[in-house]
PDB file of N, CA and C in Angstrom:
ATOM      1  N   ARG K   1     200.245 314.221  49.063  1.00  0.00           N
ATOM      2  CA  ARG K   1     200.024 313.347  47.934  1.00  0.00           C
ATOM      3  C   ARG K   1     198.807 313.824  47.154  1.00  0.00           C
ATOM      4  N   ALA K   2     198.953 313.980  45.856  1.00  0.00           N
ATOM      5  CA  ALA K   2     197.850 314.444  45.008  1.00  0.00           C
ATOM      6  C   ALA K   2     196.842 313.323  44.796  1.00  0.00           C
ATOM      7  N   ARG K   3     195.582 313.715  44.688  1.00  0.00           N
ATOM      8  CA  ARG K   3     194.508 312.758  44.428  1.00  0.00           C
ATOM      9  C   ARG K   3     193.716 313.202  43.209  1.00  0.00           C
ATOM     10  N   SER K   4     193.124 312.247  42.559  1.00  0.00           N
ATOM     11  CA  SER K   4     192.249 312.535  41.430  1.00  0.00           C
ATOM     12  C   SER K   4     190.803 312.380  41.866  1.00  0.00           C
ATOM     13  N   ALA K   5     189.950 313.213  41.333  1.00  0.00           N
ATOM     14  CA  ALA K   5     188.517 313.093  41.595  1.00  0.00           C
ATOM     15  C   ALA K   5     187.952 311.998  40.705  1.00  0.00           C
ATOM     16  N   SER K   6     186.946 311.305  41.200  1.00  0.00           N
ATOM     17  CA  SER K   6     186.305 310.293  40.377  1.00  0.00           C
ATOM     18  C   SER K   6     184.823 310.223  40.701  1.00  0.00           C
ATOM     19  N   ILE K   7     184.090 309.693  39.767  1.00  0.00           N
ATOM     20  CA  ILE K   7     182.649 309.501  39.936  1.00  0.00           C
ATOM     21  C   ILE K   7     182.373 308.035  39.656  1.00  0.00           C
ATOM     22  N   ALA K   8     181.616 307.424  40.517  1.00  0.00           N
ATOM     23  CA  ALA K   8     181.231 306.024  40.318  1.00  0.00           C
ATOM     24  C   ALA K   8     179.718 305.939  40.303  1.00  0.00           C
ATOM     25  N   CYS K   9     179.194 305.088  39.478  1.00  0.00           N
ATOM     26  CA  CYS K   9     177.747 304.897  39.451  1.00  0.00           C
ATOM     27  C   CYS K   9     177.442 303.446  39.106  1.00  0.00           C
ATOM     28  N   GLY K  10     176.274 303.054  39.462  1.00  0.00           N
ATOM     29  CA  GLY K  10     175.853 301.682  39.192  1.00  0.00           C
ATOM     30  C   GLY K  10     174.532 301.683  38.460  1.00  0.00           C
ATOM     31  N   GLY K  11     174.143 300.533  38.040  1.00  0.00           N
ATOM     32  CA  GLY K  11     172.858 300.402  37.370  1.00  0.00           C
ATOM     33  C   GLY K  11     171.728 300.313  38.380  1.00  0.00           C
ATOM     34  N   LEU K  12     170.529 300.537  37.914  1.00  0.00           N
ATOM     35  CA  LEU K  12     169.353 300.490  38.774  1.00  0.00           C
ATOM     36  C   LEU K  12     169.206 299.138  39.447  1.00  0.00           C
ATOM     37  N   GLY K  13     169.576 298.075  38.752  1.00  0.00           N
ATOM     38  CA  GLY K  13     169.487 296.736  39.320  1.00  0.00           C
ATOM     39  C   GLY K  13     170.341 296.552  40.553  1.00  0.00           C
ATOM     40  N   THR K  14     171.382 297.362  40.688  1.00  0.00           N
ATOM     41  CA  THR K  14     172.239 297.306  41.867  1.00  0.00           C
ATOM     42  C   THR K  14     171.490 297.755  43.109  1.00  0.00           C
ATOM     43  N   PHE K  15     170.608 298.706  42.961  1.00  0.00           N
ATOM     44  CA  PHE K  15     169.935 299.320  44.109  1.00  0.00           C
ATOM     45  C   PHE K  15     168.527 298.784  44.338  1.00  0.00           C
ATOM     46  N   VAL K  16     167.862 298.347  43.296  1.00  0.00           N
ATOM     47  CA  VAL K  16     166.482 297.864  43.408  1.00  0.00           C
ATOM     48  C   VAL K  16     166.446 296.428  42.904  1.00  0.00           C
ATOM     49  N   GLN K  17     166.278 295.494  43.814  1.00  0.00           N
ATOM     50  CA  GLN K  17     166.296 294.079  43.461  1.00  0.00           C
ATOM     51  C   GLN K  17     164.920 293.557  43.034  1.00  0.00           C
ATOM     52  N   ASP K  18     163.862 294.130  43.580  1.00  0.00           N
ATOM     53  CA  ASP K  18     162.509 293.632  43.325  1.00  0.00           C
ATOM     54  C   ASP K  18     162.049 294.008  41.916  1.00  0.00           C
ATOM     55  N   PRO K  19     161.715 293.023  41.068  1.00  0.00           N
ATOM     56  CA  PRO K  19     161.306 293.315  39.686  1.00  0.00           C
ATOM     57  C   PRO K  19     160.068 294.203  39.586  1.00  0.00           C
ATOM     58  N   LEU K  20     159.112 294.042  40.489  1.00  0.00           N
ATOM     59  CA  LEU K  20     157.909 294.887  40.437  1.00  0.00           C
ATOM     60  C   LEU K  20     158.238 296.336  40.770  1.00  0.00           C
ATOM     61  N   GLU K  21     159.104 296.525  41.740  1.00  0.00           N
ATOM     62  CA  GLU K  21     159.506 297.896  42.082  1.00  0.00           C
ATOM     63  C   GLU K  21     160.298 298.526  40.940  1.00  0.00           C
ATOM     64  N   ARG K  22     161.174 297.745  40.302  1.00  0.00           N
ATOM     65  CA  ARG K  22     161.922 298.269  39.140  1.00  0.00           C
ATOM     66  C   ARG K  22     160.964 298.663  38.033  1.00  0.00           C
ATOM     67  N   ARG K  23     159.934 297.847  37.791  1.00  0.00           N
ATOM     68  CA  ARG K  23     158.953 298.161  36.743  1.00  0.00           C
ATOM     69  C   ARG K  23     158.189 299.436  37.069  1.00  0.00           C
ATOM     70  N   ARG K  24     157.746 299.578  38.332  1.00  0.00           N
ATOM     71  CA  ARG K  24     157.035 300.812  38.736  1.00  0.00           C
ATOM     72  C   ARG K  24     157.936 302.032  38.569  1.00  0.00           C
ATOM     73  N   ASN K  25     159.193 301.900  38.968  1.00  0.00           N
ATOM     74  CA  ASN K  25     160.134 303.018  38.828  1.00  0.00           C
ATOM     75  C   ASN K  25     160.346 303.377  37.360  1.00  0.00           C
ATOM     76  N   ALA K  26     160.470 302.355  36.509  1.00  0.00           N
ATOM     77  CA  ALA K  26     160.664 302.601  35.072  1.00  0.00           C
ATOM     78  C   ALA K  26     159.444 303.284  34.474  1.00  0.00           C
ATOM     79  N   GLU K  27     158.248 302.815  34.845  1.00  0.00           N
ATOM     80  CA  GLU K  27     157.020 303.433  34.332  1.00  0.00           C
ATOM     81  C   GLU K  27     156.924 304.890  34.772  1.00  0.00           C
ATOM     82  N   LEU K  28     157.280 305.168  36.012  1.00  0.00           N
ATOM     83  CA  LEU K  28     157.269 306.548  36.501  1.00  0.00           C
ATOM     84  C   LEU K  28     158.280 307.396  35.727  1.00  0.00           C
ATOM     85  N   LEU K  29     159.488 306.877  35.580  1.00  0.00           N
ATOM     86  CA  LEU K  29     160.537 307.608  34.874  1.00  0.00           C
ATOM     87  C   LEU K  29     160.138 307.917  33.432  1.00  0.00           C
ATOM     88  N   PHE K  30     159.704 306.883  32.691  1.00  0.00           N
ATOM     89  CA  PHE K  30     159.350 307.095  31.289  1.00  0.00           C
ATOM     90  C   PHE K  30     158.103 307.965  31.145  1.00  0.00           C
ATOM     91  N   GLY K  31     157.204 307.911  32.126  1.00  0.00           N
ATOM     92  CA  GLY K  31     156.048 308.798  32.124  1.00  0.00           C
ATOM     93  C   GLY K  31     156.454 310.257  32.271  1.00  0.00           C
ATOM     94  N   LEU K  32     157.426 310.514  33.163  1.00  0.00           N
ATOM     95  CA  LEU K  32     157.926 311.885  33.338  1.00  0.00           C
ATOM     96  C   LEU K  32     158.608 312.394  32.070  1.00  0.00           C
ATOM     97  N   ILE K  33     159.351 311.516  31.422  1.00  0.00           N
ATOM     98  CA  ILE K  33     160.015 311.898  30.169  1.00  0.00           C
ATOM     99  C   ILE K  33     158.977 312.183  29.093  1.00  0.00           C
ATOM    100  N   ALA K  34     157.989 311.299  28.952  1.00  0.00           N
ATOM    101  CA  ALA K  34     156.952 311.476  27.933  1.00  0.00           C
ATOM    102  C   ALA K  34     156.142 312.742  28.158  1.00  0.00           C
ATOM    103  N   ALA K  35     155.916 313.110  29.422  1.00  0.00           N
ATOM    104  CA  ALA K  35     155.139 314.307  29.743  1.00  0.00           C
ATOM    105  C   ALA K  35     155.956 315.586  29.594  1.00  0.00           C
ATOM    106  N   GLY K  36     157.260 315.442  29.396  1.00  0.00           N
ATOM    107  CA  GLY K  36     158.117 316.619  29.287  1.00  0.00           C
ATOM    108  C   GLY K  36     158.516 317.199  30.625  1.00  0.00           C
ATOM    109  N   THR K  37     158.156 316.526  31.718  1.00  0.00           N
ATOM    110  CA  THR K  37     158.521 316.986  33.061  1.00  0.00           C
ATOM    111  C   THR K  37     160.010 316.798  33.309  1.00  0.00           C
ATOM    112  N   LEU K  38     160.542 315.709  32.784  1.00  0.00           N
ATOM    113  CA  LEU K  38     161.961 315.408  32.906  1.00  0.00           C
ATOM    114  C   LEU K  38     162.546 315.413  31.510  1.00  0.00           C
ATOM    115  N   ARG K  39     163.566 316.207  31.315  1.00  0.00           N
ATOM    116  CA  ARG K  39     164.181 316.309  29.996  1.00  0.00           C
ATOM    117  C   ARG K  39     165.590 315.742  30.041  1.00  0.00           C
ATOM    118  N   LEU K  40     165.882 314.876  29.123  1.00  0.00           N
ATOM    119  CA  LEU K  40     167.216 314.298  29.032  1.00  0.00           C
ATOM    120  C   LEU K  40     168.043 315.135  28.066  1.00  0.00           C
ATOM    121  N   GLU K  41     169.255 315.403  28.446  1.00  0.00           N
ATOM    122  CA  GLU K  41     170.134 316.191  27.587  1.00  0.00           C
ATOM    123  C   GLU K  41     171.284 315.309  27.126  1.00  0.00           C
ATOM    124  N   ILE K  42     171.346 315.081  25.839  1.00  0.00           N
ATOM    125  CA  ILE K  42     172.420 314.284  25.252  1.00  0.00           C
ATOM    126  C   ILE K  42     173.279 315.246  24.460  1.00  0.00           C
ATOM    127  N   ASN K  43     174.529 315.354  24.858  1.00  0.00           N
ATOM    128  CA  ASN K  43     175.394 316.372  24.284  1.00  0.00           C
ATOM    129  C   ASN K  43     176.066 315.968  22.979  1.00  0.00           C
ATOM    130  N   GLN K  44     176.406 314.695  22.836  1.00  0.00           N
ATOM    131  CA  GLN K  44     177.054 314.216  21.619  1.00  0.00           C
ATOM    132  C   GLN K  44     176.353 312.955  21.150  1.00  0.00           C
ATOM    133  N   ARG K  45     176.211 312.848  19.838  1.00  0.00           N
ATOM    134  CA  ARG K  45     175.649 311.645  19.206  1.00  0.00           C
ATOM    135  C   ARG K  45     176.636 311.195  18.141  1.00  0.00           C
ATOM    136  N   TYR K  46     176.989 309.920  18.180  1.00  0.00           N
ATOM    137  CA  TYR K  46     177.930 309.362  17.218  1.00  0.00           C
ATOM    138  C   TYR K  46     177.307 308.149  16.542  1.00  0.00           C
ATOM    139  N   PRO K  47     177.412 308.049  15.215  1.00  0.00           N
ATOM    140  CA  PRO K  47     177.052 306.782  14.568  1.00  0.00           C
ATOM    141  C   PRO K  47     178.004 305.702  15.100  1.00  0.00           C
ATOM    142  N   LEU K  48     177.517 304.491  15.235  1.00  0.00           N
ATOM    143  CA  LEU K  48     178.347 303.414  15.767  1.00  0.00           C
ATOM    144  C   LEU K  48     179.639 303.260  14.968  1.00  0.00           C
ATOM    145  N   ALA K  49     179.575 303.524  13.671  1.00  0.00           N
ATOM    146  CA  ALA K  49     180.763 303.420  12.817  1.00  0.00           C
ATOM    147  C   ALA K  49     181.846 304.429  13.212  1.00  0.00           C
ATOM    148  N   GLU K  50     181.490 305.450  13.998  1.00  0.00           N
ATOM    149  CA  GLU K  50     182.452 306.466  14.439  1.00  0.00           C
ATOM    150  C   GLU K  50     182.880 306.268  15.891  1.00  0.00           C
ATOM    151  N   ALA K  51     182.883 305.007  16.343  1.00  0.00           N
ATOM    152  CA  ALA K  51     183.257 304.712  17.729  1.00  0.00           C
ATOM    153  C   ALA K  51     184.679 305.172  18.047  1.00  0.00           C
ATOM    154  N   VAL K  52     185.586 305.039  17.099  1.00  0.00           N
ATOM    155  CA  VAL K  52     186.975 305.465  17.330  1.00  0.00           C
ATOM    156  C   VAL K  52     187.024 306.978  17.541  1.00  0.00           C
ATOM    157  N   ALA K  53     186.290 307.725  16.715  1.00  0.00           N
ATOM    158  CA  ALA K  53     186.249 309.189  16.868  1.00  0.00           C
ATOM    159  C   ALA K  53     185.623 309.570  18.213  1.00  0.00           C
ATOM    160  N   ALA K  54     184.584 308.851  18.631  1.00  0.00           N
ATOM    161  CA  ALA K  54     183.944 309.130  19.922  1.00  0.00           C
ATOM    162  C   ALA K  54     184.930 308.912  21.057  1.00  0.00           C
ATOM    163  N   HIS K  55     185.667 307.825  21.000  1.00  0.00           N
ATOM    164  CA  HIS K  55     186.650 307.532  22.041  1.00  0.00           C
ATOM    165  C   HIS K  55     187.763 308.582  22.044  1.00  0.00           C
ATOM    166  N   THR K  56     188.206 308.965  20.865  1.00  0.00           N
ATOM    167  CA  THR K  56     189.239 310.000  20.759  1.00  0.00           C
ATOM    168  C   THR K  56     188.743 311.313  21.361  1.00  0.00           C
ATOM    169  N   ASP K  57     187.517 311.708  21.020  1.00  0.00           N
ATOM    170  CA  ASP K  57     186.954 312.941  21.593  1.00  0.00           C
ATOM    171  C   ASP K  57     186.901 312.861  23.114  1.00  0.00           C
ATOM    172  N   LEU K  58     186.524 311.697  23.632  1.00  0.00           N
ATOM    173  CA  LEU K  58     186.427 311.516  25.073  1.00  0.00           C
ATOM    174  C   LEU K  58     187.787 311.661  25.746  1.00  0.00           C
ATOM    175  N   ILE K  59     188.792 310.948  25.247  1.00  0.00           N
ATOM    176  CA  ILE K  59     190.092 310.995  25.920  1.00  0.00           C
ATOM    177  C   ILE K  59     190.803 312.338  25.719  1.00  0.00           C
ATOM    178  N   GLN K  60     190.425 313.076  24.671  1.00  0.00           N
ATOM    179  CA  GLN K  60     191.012 314.394  24.465  1.00  0.00           C
ATOM    180  C   GLN K  60     190.164 315.505  25.089  1.00  0.00           C
ATOM    181  N   ARG K  61     189.171 315.092  25.884  1.00  0.00           N
ATOM    182  CA  ARG K  61     188.317 316.012  26.640  1.00  0.00           C
ATOM    183  C   ARG K  61     187.549 316.997  25.755  1.00  0.00           C
ATOM    184  N   ARG K  62     187.109 316.513  24.601  1.00  0.00           N
ATOM    185  CA  ARG K  62     186.297 317.346  23.715  1.00  0.00           C
ATOM    186  C   ARG K  62     184.806 317.109  23.913  1.00  0.00           C
ATOM    187  N   THR K  63     184.463 316.251  24.850  1.00  0.00           N
ATOM    188  CA  THR K  63     183.053 315.977  25.121  1.00  0.00           C
ATOM    189  C   THR K  63     182.662 316.545  26.473  1.00  0.00           C
ATOM    190  N   MET K  64     181.379 316.761  26.641  1.00  0.00           N
ATOM    191  CA  MET K  64     180.856 317.233  27.912  1.00  0.00           C
ATOM    192  C   MET K  64     179.493 316.584  28.111  1.00  0.00           C
ATOM    193  N   GLY K  65     179.238 316.060  29.278  1.00  0.00           N
ATOM    194  CA  GLY K  65     177.947 315.443  29.546  1.00  0.00           C
ATOM    195  C   GLY K  65     177.836 314.075  28.892  1.00  0.00           C
ATOM    196  N   SER K  66     176.616 313.721  28.526  1.00  0.00           N
ATOM    197  CA  SER K  66     176.339 312.392  27.979  1.00  0.00           C
ATOM    198  C   SER K  66     176.604 312.308  26.488  1.00  0.00           C
ATOM    199  N   SER K  67     177.127 311.168  26.077  1.00  0.00           N
ATOM    200  CA  SER K  67     177.334 310.854  24.661  1.00  0.00           C
ATOM    201  C   SER K  67     176.644 309.529  24.381  1.00  0.00           C
ATOM    202  N   ILE K  68     176.075 309.392  23.193  1.00  0.00           N
ATOM    203  CA  ILE K  68     175.437 308.126  22.823  1.00  0.00           C
ATOM    204  C   ILE K  68     175.864 307.722  21.422  1.00  0.00           C
ATOM    205  N   PHE K  69     175.707 306.421  21.157  1.00  0.00           N
ATOM    206  CA  PHE K  69     175.921 305.900  19.814  1.00  0.00           C
ATOM    207  C   PHE K  69     174.572 305.699  19.149  1.00  0.00           C
ATOM    208  N   ILE K  70     174.488 306.071  17.889  1.00  0.00           N
ATOM    209  CA  ILE K  70     173.295 305.853  17.079  1.00  0.00           C
ATOM    210  C   ILE K  70     173.486 304.531  16.339  1.00  0.00           C
ATOM    211  N   VAL K  71     172.566 303.606  16.559  1.00  0.00           N
ATOM    212  CA  VAL K  71     172.674 302.280  15.933  1.00  0.00           C
ATOM    213  C   VAL K  71     171.611 302.154  14.868  1.00  0.00           C
TER     214      VAL K  71
END
């Protein structure tokens, strides 16, 4: 029987319940980004008005990595 690969992920709130720990983690994360130690790579940017085009690109496998909407 053939199987499909899948990836599942959750939000930070799923794993870290304590608000103070979440805040410390966020401060560390954003500090690394601000210092240039951690670089985020966003592969596609779509104006919100182009949501249909973004979805079409996704289902037709024309995207790779992260995509965001510009609001």
